[in-house]
Short mmCIF file of C-alpha atoms in Angstrom, two decimals:
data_model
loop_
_atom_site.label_atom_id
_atom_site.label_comp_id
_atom_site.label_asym_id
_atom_site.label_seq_id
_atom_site.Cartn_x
_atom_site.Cartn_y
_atom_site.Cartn_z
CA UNK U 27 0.00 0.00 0.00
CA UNK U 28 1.59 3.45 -0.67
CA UNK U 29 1.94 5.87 2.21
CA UNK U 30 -0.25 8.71 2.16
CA UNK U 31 1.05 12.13 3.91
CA UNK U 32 -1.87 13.43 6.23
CA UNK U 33 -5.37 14.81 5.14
CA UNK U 34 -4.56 18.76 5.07
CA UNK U 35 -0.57 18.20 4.06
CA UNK U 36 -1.83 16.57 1.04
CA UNK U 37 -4.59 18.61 0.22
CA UNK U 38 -3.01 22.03 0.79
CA UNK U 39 -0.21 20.86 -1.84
CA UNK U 40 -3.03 19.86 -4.11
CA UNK U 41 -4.60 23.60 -3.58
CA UNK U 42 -1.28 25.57 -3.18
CA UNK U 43 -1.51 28.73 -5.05
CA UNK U 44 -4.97 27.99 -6.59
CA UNK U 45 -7.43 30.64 -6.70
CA UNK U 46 -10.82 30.32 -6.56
CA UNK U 47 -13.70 32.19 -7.68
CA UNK U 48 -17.57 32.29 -9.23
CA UNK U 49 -17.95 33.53 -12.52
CA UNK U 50 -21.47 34.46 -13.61
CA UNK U 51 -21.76 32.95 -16.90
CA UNK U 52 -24.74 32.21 -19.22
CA UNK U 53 -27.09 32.45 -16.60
CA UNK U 54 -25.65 30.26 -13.66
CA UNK U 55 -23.11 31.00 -11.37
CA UNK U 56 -19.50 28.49 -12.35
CA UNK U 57 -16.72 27.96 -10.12
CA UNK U 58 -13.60 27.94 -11.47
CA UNK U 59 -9.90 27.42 -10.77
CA UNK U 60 -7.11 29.08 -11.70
CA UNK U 61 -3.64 29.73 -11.43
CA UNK U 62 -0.78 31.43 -12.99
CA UNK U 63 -0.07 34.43 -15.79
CA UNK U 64 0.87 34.07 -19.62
CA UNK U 65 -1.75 32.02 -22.51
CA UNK U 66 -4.87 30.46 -21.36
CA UNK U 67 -5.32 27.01 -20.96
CA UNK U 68 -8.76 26.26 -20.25
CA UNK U 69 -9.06 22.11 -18.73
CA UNK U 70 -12.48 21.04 -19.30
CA UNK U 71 -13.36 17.37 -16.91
CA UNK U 72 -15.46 14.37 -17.47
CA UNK U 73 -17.70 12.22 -15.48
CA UNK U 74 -17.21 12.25 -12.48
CA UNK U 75 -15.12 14.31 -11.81
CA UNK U 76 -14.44 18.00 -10.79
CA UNK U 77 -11.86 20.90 -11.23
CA UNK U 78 -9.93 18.89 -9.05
CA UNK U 79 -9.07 16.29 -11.53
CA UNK U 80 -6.14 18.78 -13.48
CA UNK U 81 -4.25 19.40 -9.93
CA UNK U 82 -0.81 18.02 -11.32
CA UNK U 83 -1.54 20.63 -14.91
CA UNK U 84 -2.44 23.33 -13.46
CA UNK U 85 0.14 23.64 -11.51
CA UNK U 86 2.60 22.40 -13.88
CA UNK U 87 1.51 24.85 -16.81
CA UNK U 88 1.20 27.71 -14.12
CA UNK U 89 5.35 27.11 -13.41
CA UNK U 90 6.02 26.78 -17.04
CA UNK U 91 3.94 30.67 -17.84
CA UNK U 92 0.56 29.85 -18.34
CA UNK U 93 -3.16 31.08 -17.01
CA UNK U 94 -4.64 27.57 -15.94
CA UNK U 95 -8.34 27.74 -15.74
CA UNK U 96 -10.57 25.14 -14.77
CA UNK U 97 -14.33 25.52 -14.35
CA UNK U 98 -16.61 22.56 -12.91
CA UNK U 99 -19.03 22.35 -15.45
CA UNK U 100 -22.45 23.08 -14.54
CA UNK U 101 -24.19 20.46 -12.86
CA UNK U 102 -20.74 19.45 -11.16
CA UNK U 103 -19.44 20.81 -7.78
CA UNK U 104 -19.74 24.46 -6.44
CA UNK U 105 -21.26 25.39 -9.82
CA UNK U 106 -24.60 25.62 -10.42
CA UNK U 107 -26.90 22.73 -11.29
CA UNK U 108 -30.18 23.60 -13.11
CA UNK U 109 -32.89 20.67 -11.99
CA UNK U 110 -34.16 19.75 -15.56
CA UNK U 111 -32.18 17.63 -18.11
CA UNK U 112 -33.11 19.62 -20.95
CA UNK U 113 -30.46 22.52 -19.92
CA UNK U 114 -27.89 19.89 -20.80
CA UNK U 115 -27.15 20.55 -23.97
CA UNK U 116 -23.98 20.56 -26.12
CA UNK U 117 -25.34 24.15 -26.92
CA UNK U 118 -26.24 25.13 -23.16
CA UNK U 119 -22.57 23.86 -21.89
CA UNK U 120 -20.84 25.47 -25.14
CA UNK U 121 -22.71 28.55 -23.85
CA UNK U 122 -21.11 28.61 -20.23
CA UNK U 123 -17.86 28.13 -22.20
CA UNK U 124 -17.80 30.68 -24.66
CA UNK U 125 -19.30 33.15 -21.49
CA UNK U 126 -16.40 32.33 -19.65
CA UNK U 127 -13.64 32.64 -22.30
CA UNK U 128 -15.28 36.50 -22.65
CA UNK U 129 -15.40 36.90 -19.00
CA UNK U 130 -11.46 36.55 -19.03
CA UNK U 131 -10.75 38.88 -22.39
CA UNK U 132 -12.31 36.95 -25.51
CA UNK U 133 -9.00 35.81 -26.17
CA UNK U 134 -8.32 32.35 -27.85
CA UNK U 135 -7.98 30.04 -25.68
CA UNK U 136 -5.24 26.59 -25.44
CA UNK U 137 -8.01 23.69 -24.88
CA UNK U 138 -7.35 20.69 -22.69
CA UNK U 139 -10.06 18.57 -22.28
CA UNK U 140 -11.02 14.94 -20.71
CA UNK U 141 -14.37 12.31 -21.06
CA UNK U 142 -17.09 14.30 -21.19
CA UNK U 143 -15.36 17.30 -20.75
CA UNK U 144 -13.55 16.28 -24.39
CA UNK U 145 -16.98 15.61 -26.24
CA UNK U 146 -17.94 19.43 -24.85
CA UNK U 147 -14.22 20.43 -26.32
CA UNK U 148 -15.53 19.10 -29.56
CA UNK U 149 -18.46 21.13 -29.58
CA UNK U 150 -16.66 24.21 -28.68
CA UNK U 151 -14.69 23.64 -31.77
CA UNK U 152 -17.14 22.79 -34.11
CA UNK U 153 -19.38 26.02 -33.12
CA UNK U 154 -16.58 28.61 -32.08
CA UNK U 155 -13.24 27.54 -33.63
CA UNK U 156 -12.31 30.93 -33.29
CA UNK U 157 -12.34 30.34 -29.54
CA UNK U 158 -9.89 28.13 -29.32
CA UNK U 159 -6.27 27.87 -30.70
CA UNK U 160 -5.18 23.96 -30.44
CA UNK U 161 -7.05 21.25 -28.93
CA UNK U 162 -5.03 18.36 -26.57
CA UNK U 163 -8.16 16.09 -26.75
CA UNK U 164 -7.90 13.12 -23.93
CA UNK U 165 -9.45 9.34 -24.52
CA UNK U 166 -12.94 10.58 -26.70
CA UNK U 167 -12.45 11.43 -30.28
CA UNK U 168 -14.54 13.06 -32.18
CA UNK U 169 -17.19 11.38 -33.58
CA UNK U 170 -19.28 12.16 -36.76
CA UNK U 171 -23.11 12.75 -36.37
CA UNK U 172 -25.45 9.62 -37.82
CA UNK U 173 -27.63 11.23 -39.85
CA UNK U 174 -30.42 8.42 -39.77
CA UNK U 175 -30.00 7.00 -35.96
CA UNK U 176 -30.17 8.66 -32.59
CA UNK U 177 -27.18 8.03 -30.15
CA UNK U 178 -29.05 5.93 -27.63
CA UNK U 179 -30.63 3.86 -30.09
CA UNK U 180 -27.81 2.98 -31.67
CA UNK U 181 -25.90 1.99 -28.21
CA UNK U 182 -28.49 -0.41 -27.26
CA UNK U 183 -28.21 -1.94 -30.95
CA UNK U 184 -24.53 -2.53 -30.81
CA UNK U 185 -23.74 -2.86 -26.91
CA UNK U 186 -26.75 -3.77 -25.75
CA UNK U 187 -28.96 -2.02 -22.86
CA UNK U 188 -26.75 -2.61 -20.12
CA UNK U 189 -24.18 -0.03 -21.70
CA UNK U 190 -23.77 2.37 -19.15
CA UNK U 191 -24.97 4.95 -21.57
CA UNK U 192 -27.77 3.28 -21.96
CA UNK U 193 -28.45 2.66 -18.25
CA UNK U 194 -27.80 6.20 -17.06
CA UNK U 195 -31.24 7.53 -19.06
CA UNK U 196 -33.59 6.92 -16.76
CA UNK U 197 -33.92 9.77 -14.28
CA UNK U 198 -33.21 8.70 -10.41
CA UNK U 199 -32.41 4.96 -11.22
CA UNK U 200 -28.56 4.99 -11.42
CA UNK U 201 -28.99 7.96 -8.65
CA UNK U 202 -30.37 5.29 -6.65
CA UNK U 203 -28.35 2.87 -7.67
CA UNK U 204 -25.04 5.06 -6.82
CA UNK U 205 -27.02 5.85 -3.46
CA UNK U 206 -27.52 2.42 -1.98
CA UNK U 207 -23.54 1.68 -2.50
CA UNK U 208 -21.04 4.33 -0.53
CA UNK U 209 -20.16 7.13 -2.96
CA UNK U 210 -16.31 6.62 -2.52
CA UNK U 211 -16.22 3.09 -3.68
CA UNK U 212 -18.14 4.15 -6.40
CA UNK U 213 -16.03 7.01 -7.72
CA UNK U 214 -12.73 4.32 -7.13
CA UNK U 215 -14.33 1.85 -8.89
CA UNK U 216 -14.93 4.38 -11.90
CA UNK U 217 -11.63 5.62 -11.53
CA UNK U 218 -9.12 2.78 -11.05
CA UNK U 219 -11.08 0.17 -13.87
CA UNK U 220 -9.13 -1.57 -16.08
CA UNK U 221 -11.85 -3.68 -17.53
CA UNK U 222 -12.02 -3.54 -21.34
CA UNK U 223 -14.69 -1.86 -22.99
CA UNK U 224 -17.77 -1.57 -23.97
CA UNK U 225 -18.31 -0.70 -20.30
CA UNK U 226 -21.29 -2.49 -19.29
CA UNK U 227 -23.16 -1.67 -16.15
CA UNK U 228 -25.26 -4.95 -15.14
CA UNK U 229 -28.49 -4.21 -12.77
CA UNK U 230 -27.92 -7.11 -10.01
CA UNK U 231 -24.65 -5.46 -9.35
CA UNK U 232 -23.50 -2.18 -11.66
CA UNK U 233 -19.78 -1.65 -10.17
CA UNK U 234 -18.99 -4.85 -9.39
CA UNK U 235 -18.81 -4.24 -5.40
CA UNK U 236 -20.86 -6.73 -3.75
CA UNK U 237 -18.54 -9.45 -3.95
CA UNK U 238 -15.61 -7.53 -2.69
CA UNK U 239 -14.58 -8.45 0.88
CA UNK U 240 -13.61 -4.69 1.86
CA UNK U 241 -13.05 -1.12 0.41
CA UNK U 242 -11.24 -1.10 -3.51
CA UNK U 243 -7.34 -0.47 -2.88
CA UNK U 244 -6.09 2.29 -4.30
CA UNK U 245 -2.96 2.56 -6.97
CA UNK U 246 -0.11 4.93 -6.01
CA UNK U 247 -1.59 7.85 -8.08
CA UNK U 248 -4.72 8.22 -5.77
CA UNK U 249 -4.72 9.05 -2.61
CA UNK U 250 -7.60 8.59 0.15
CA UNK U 251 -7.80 12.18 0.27
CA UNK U 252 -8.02 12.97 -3.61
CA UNK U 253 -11.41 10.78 -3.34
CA UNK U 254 -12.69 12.55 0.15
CA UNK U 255 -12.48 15.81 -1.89
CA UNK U 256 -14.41 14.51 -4.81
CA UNK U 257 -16.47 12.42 -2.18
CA UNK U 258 -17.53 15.30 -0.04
CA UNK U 259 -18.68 17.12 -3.29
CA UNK U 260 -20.84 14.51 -4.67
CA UNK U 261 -21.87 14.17 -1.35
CA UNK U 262 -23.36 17.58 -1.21
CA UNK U 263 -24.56 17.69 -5.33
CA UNK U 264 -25.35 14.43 -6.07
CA UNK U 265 -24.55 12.52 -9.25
CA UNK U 266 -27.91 13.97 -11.49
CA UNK U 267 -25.83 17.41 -12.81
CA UNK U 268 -23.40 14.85 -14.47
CA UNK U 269 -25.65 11.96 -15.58
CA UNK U 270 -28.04 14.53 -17.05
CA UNK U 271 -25.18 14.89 -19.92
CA UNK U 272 -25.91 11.39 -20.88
CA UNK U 273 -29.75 12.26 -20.61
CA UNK U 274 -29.17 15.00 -23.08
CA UNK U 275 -27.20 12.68 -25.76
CA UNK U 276 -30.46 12.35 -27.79
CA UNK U 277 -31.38 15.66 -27.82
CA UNK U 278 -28.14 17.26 -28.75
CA UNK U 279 -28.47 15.06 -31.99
CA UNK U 280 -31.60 16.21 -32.75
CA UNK U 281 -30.36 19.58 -32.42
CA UNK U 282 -27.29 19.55 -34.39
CA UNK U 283 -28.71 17.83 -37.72
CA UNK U 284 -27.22 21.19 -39.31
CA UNK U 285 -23.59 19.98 -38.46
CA UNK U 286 -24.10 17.02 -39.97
CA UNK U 287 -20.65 16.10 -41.73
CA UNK U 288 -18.85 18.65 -40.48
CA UNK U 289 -15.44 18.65 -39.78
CA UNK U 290 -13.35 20.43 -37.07
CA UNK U 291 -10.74 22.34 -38.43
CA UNK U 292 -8.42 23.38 -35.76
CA UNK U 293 -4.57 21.83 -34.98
CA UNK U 294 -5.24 18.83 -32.15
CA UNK U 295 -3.61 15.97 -30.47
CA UNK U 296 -5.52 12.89 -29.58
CA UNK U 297 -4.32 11.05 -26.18
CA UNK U 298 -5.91 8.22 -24.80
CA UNK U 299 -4.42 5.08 -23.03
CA UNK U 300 -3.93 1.77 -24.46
CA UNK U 301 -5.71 0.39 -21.33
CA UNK U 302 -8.53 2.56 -21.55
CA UNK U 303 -12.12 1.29 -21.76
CA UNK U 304 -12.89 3.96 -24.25
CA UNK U 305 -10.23 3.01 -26.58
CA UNK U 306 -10.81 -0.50 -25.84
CA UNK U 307 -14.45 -0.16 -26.99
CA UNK U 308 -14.98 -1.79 -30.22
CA UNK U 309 -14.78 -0.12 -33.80
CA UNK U 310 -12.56 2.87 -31.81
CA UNK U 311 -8.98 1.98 -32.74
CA UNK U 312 -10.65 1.30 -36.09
CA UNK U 313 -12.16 4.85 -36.70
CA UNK U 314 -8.86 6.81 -34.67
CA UNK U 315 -6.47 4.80 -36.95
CA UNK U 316 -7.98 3.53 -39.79
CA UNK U 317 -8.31 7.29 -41.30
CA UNK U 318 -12.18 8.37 -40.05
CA UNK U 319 -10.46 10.56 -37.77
CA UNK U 320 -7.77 12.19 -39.82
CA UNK U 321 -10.88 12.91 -42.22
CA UNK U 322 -13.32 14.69 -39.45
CA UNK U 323 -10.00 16.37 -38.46
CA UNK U 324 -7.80 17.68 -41.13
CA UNK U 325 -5.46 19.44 -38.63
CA UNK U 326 -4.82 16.47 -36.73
CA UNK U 327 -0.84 16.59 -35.59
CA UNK U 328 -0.52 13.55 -33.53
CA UNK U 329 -2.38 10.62 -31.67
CA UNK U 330 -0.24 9.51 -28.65
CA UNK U 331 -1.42 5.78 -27.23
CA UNK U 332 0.48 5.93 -23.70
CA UNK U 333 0.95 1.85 -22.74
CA UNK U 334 -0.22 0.30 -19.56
CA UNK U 335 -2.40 3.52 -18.85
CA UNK U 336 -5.91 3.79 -18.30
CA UNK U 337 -8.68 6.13 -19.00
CA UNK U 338 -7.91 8.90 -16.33
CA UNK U 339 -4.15 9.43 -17.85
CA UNK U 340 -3.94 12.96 -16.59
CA UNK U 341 -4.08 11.95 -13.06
CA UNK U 342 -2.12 8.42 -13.66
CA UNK U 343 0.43 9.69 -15.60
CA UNK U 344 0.48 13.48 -14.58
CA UNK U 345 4.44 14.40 -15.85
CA UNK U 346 4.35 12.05 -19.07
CA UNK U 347 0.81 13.51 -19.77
CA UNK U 348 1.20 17.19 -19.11
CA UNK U 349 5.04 16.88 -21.32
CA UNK U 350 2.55 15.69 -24.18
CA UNK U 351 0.12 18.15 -24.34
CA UNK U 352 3.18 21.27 -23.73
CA UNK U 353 4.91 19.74 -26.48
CA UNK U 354 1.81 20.14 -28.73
CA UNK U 355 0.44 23.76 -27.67
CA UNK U 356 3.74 25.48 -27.64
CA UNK U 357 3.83 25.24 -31.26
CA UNK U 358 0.51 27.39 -31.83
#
């Protein structure tokens, strides 16, 4: 087991020099991170996670002369969570974004962006490319609209209805189900699995906990206290802010038809791990290597498959990661 340094050593190092702040943006008050003086680097997170997840950047870029920023999205920690799915939207989140790029000058903005937070990044760039001046895109690609079938629909087809996609529709169920196990062995389940995709969530026991003797172990690049802070946040929100992105999948394809084949046109790097259930999903490696995504993406520079590294890579491998992405956005 690693050693862990106490509760508020750790933390305050995780939190050193961070500011925080709200932001009033697009109608709802976002909390946001930040650190440092020079370029922008806006880090957008997945599910579920939090600000918290690009510690080891934002400190990192904020040494080597850049403004770190990093909002929780809405629905996601101190920021605000509107009650209704429907204000979920690709177009409603893209909204917050392109509020809070104005709020701190307009300027164009270096993009770093994880799991759900990468699908928003694709958004941003489709809609405002003019936003954003490279993109260091993390584990999800971009992925062309279907113009004939709906997202969720086409999930159940291929991975069947236990997908976790699939499963997170329902409003309150996977709330409940997240509820009747303890939140942190939920979020270190989520965040230390190795299993290969599709990720499938199975109703007599979704994350694989009852048959564990005690509480998940935790690799050397998670502390206890990394999961009390996302813990004690969840705690207080609840899970529905995040799943309601999932909820929205549907919708946000029947609002974009109008993008249908377009491409994103900005310079971007693709990261993922080779170990990630993403990547690991089938027809993935197909479409990221096999040309699909060179064609959506023109500007494409690089796609970096780190081995024996999962789908949280900025956290796992914070220096190898965070050398990656520098390498790619000095350039622009």
């Amino acid at each position: 087991m690693p050693t862990h340094f106490p509760s508020k050593a750790l933390l305050s190092s995780a939190m050193e020099g961070i500011e925080h702040r709200t932001v009033r943006v697009n109608g709802i008050n976002m909390h946001v991170a930040e650190k440092g003086e020079g370029p922008t680097i806006l880090f957008l997170h997945g599910f579920p996670e939090l600000w918290y997840t690009w510690r080891h950047q934002i400190h990192a870029f904020a040494a080597l002369g850049y403004h770190c920023v990093a909002p929780d999205l809405r629905g996601y920690g101190d920021t605000d969570a509107p009650p209704s799915t429907a204000s979920y939207t690709c177009f409603h989140v893209v909204g917050d974004l392109v509020a809070l790029i104005d709020s701190l000058g307009g300027e164009a903005v270096y993009l770093v962006a994880h799991d759900w937070g990468a699908i928003i990044g694709w958004y941003l760039c489709t809609f405002r490319p003019e936003k954003v001046k490279a993109y260091a895109c993390i584990s999800v690609p971009f992925r062309p609209r279907h113009p004939k079938m709906k997202p969720i629909e086409t999930m159940k087809t291929f991975f069947g209805e236990d997908y976790y996609m699939c499963r997170f529709q329902e409003v309150g169920v996977m709330e409940d189900e997240i509820k009747s196990c303890e939140t942190a062995e939920v979020l270190k389940k989520i965040l230390t699995d190795r299993t290969p995709g599709p990720p499938c969530l199975p109703k007599s026991d979704p994350f694989g906990l009852k048959a564990l003797d005690g509480p998940l172990p935790l690799p050397s690049w998670l502390s206890e206290d990394d999961i009390k802070y996302n813990v004690d946040k969840f705690n207080q929100t609840g899970f529905t802010g995040g799943l309601n992105y999932y909820r929205a999948l549907d919708l946000n394809w029947e609002l974009t038809a109008a993008w249908t084949g377009a491409q994103v046109k900005l310079p971007v790097i693709y990261v993922v791990g080779d170990e990630d259930m993403v990547y690991t999903t089938p027809g993935l490696k197909e479409y990221v290597h096999g040309g699909g995504f060179k064609k959506d993406v023109p500007l494409l520079q690089d796609i970096v498959v780190m081995e024996g590294v999962g789908h949280f890579l900025n956290q796992e491998k914070p220096q190898e990661s965070t050398a990656i992405i520098h390498d790619f956005i000095k350039k622009f």
